[in-house]
């Protein structure tokens, strides 16, 4: 029996076991080399073993790993200050994952209304196709039957709305028990569906009209991936009250955060919420090192330049291989192709070309290079995609 048999069988793992990584490349113990355009599902924002991140974590590892949120953690305070200076937010709560960041946002929204004498105001409106994590509350928020089945009653207080049904949204928002609207500005797992900018602006106005808090889930689309630091910044007057961030925030080290305005966070007083590990010195060394690079002038311009290059190449592939690919999806380097063949066939063909991508809902294949990807590396990816498409379309004839 292989050692993998000792694990929960919650994943159908591909037969790839990386031993080390460098930039966009992964190497297994036999020296096989893979082009990693999955980035650990939009996590490795600067690729593998980025020297600045490695240096920062190594230095911190020799100094201090963990204390507790019972004490001041200077690196955490610095990271929070930098995030608030760069965004709409005034306050940050650090945790260890996307789902935890969402849990914090949901609790903060409910507690905000509770604190104002409206304990009955606890409902969260979400959208079909959303993915917010795998905890009991976040599977209820996502509302997808395949993730809810078998886990007892769905946590109360989450209503899903159809994507793009404005009338249903208007009617639902008028319900006085609604505490917040929760949305991904660009759906990740759901198939890279971007909410049009005017919709985000409209959501903000609707929330203001009804005293509802607006929560963005930028776990996947945040931290520069769409070409803005956060995806909602593509829209005018659409800042949220609360925002969940994770994935790229630690560059591969588990870091999550809930960002909030001063007002939205006002009911989160001592003892109301907590975490053992969240924001510990080692995690914050990684997080601050990521920010050293991502917040540098010119970084987001590079993301936009590379996104354009990738999109042009993908558009040509969609034109030339209509039996394999249908259309381009996503924003910035949160890129994908909706496939005509099953996306799992395309994924497997790309494994054959030693290239890693990530499947998503709606038969989409996500192409998520690190944000510091080069023009040359994108060219290698496009060549491999072309070889895979050629093989798949020949097989089809
Ligand atoms: N929200 C979004 C948009 C995500 O893509 C994910 C994970 O893929 C999550 C939340 C949950 O994050 P985590 O797996 O870190 O709990």
PDB file of C-alpha atoms and ligand atoms in Angstrom, residues 11 40-43 96-102 130-135 138 183-190 217-221 244-247 254-256 366, ligand 1:
ATOM      1  CA  UNK A  11      -8.633  14.329  -3.729  1.00  0.00           C
ATOM      2  CA  UNK A  40      -1.057  26.165  -6.412  1.00  0.00           C
ATOM      3  CA  UNK A  41      -4.505  27.554  -7.388  1.00  0.00           C
ATOM      4  CA  UNK A  42      -3.552  31.237  -7.541  1.00  0.00           C
ATOM      5  CA  UNK A  43      -1.330  31.116  -4.463  1.00  0.00           C
ATOM      6  CA  UNK A  96      -4.755  31.232   8.005  1.00  0.00           C
ATOM      7  CA  UNK A  97      -6.992  30.541   5.026  1.00  0.00           C
ATOM      8  CA  UNK A  98      -9.648  31.880   2.712  1.00  0.00           C
ATOM      9  CA  UNK A  99     -12.508  30.141   4.475  1.00  0.00           C
ATOM     10  CA  UNK A 100     -11.416  31.614   7.794  1.00  0.00           C
ATOM     11  CA  UNK A 101     -11.230  35.070   6.240  1.00  0.00           C
ATOM     12  CA  UNK A 102     -14.817  34.603   5.026  1.00  0.00           C
ATOM     13  CA  UNK A 130     -19.945  31.146  -5.965  1.00  0.00           C
ATOM     14  CA  UNK A 131     -17.271  29.362  -3.984  1.00  0.00           C
ATOM     15  CA  UNK A 132     -16.352  30.634  -0.548  1.00  0.00           C
ATOM     16  CA  UNK A 133     -14.637  27.645   1.111  1.00  0.00           C
ATOM     17  CA  UNK A 134     -15.340  24.320   2.815  1.00  0.00           C
ATOM     18  CA  UNK A 135     -16.311  25.163   6.384  1.00  0.00           C
ATOM     19  CA  UNK A 138     -18.860  28.827   3.759  1.00  0.00           C
ATOM     20  CA  UNK A 183     -19.815  38.288  -3.836  1.00  0.00           C
ATOM     21  CA  UNK A 184     -16.625  37.405  -5.688  1.00  0.00           C
ATOM     22  CA  UNK A 185     -15.868  40.286  -8.099  1.00  0.00           C
ATOM     23  CA  UNK A 186     -14.530  37.557 -10.387  1.00  0.00           C
ATOM     24  CA  UNK A 187     -15.814  34.050  -9.669  1.00  0.00           C
ATOM     25  CA  UNK A 188     -12.859  31.670  -9.494  1.00  0.00           C
ATOM     26  CA  UNK A 189     -14.040  28.083  -9.038  1.00  0.00           C
ATOM     27  CA  UNK A 190     -17.338  29.022 -10.705  1.00  0.00           C
ATOM     28  CA  UNK A 217     -14.492  37.587  -1.533  1.00  0.00           C
ATOM     29  CA  UNK A 218     -11.152  38.453  -3.127  1.00  0.00           C
ATOM     30  CA  UNK A 219      -9.464  35.275  -1.912  1.00  0.00           C
ATOM     31  CA  UNK A 220      -8.689  34.233  -5.478  1.00  0.00           C
ATOM     32  CA  UNK A 221      -9.006  37.436  -7.508  1.00  0.00           C
ATOM     33  CA  UNK A 244     -11.782  38.420   2.526  1.00  0.00           C
ATOM     34  CA  UNK A 245      -8.266  37.867   1.179  1.00  0.00           C
ATOM     35  CA  UNK A 246      -5.947  34.840   1.276  1.00  0.00           C
ATOM     36  CA  UNK A 247      -4.099  32.682  -1.268  1.00  0.00           C
ATOM     37  CA  UNK A 254      -0.909  30.065   4.712  1.00  0.00           C
ATOM     38  CA  UNK A 255      -2.139  33.612   5.348  1.00  0.00           C
ATOM     39  CA  UNK A 256      -5.689  34.942   5.236  1.00  0.00           C
ATOM     40  CA  UNK A 366      -7.754  28.138 -15.394  1.00  0.00           C
TER      41      UNK A 366
HETATM   42  N1  LIG B   1     -13.068  32.017  -1.654  1.00  0.00           N
HETATM   43  C1  LIG B   1     -12.618  31.825  -2.904  1.00  0.00           C
HETATM   44  C2  LIG B   1     -13.039  32.774  -3.979  1.00  0.00           C
HETATM   45  C3  LIG B   1     -11.764  30.760  -3.197  1.00  0.00           C
HETATM   46  O1  LIG B   1     -11.331  30.575  -4.447  1.00  0.00           O
HETATM   47  C4  LIG B   1     -11.383  29.891  -2.151  1.00  0.00           C
HETATM   48  C5  LIG B   1     -10.519  28.744  -2.416  1.00  0.00           C
HETATM   49  O2  LIG B   1     -10.332  28.305  -3.527  1.00  0.00           O
HETATM   50  C6  LIG B   1     -11.869  30.126  -0.868  1.00  0.00           C
HETATM   51  C7  LIG B   1     -12.699  31.200  -0.650  1.00  0.00           C
HETATM   52  C8  LIG B   1     -11.476  29.244   0.276  1.00  0.00           C
HETATM   53  O3  LIG B   1     -10.139  29.413   0.571  1.00  0.00           O
HETATM   54  P1  LIG B   1      -9.342  28.310   1.431  1.00  0.00           P
HETATM   55  O4  LIG B   1      -9.278  27.080   0.601  1.00  0.00           O
HETATM   56  O5  LIG B   1      -7.997  28.937   1.671  1.00  0.00           O
HETATM   57  O6  LIG B   1     -10.111  28.114   2.681  1.00  0.00           O
END
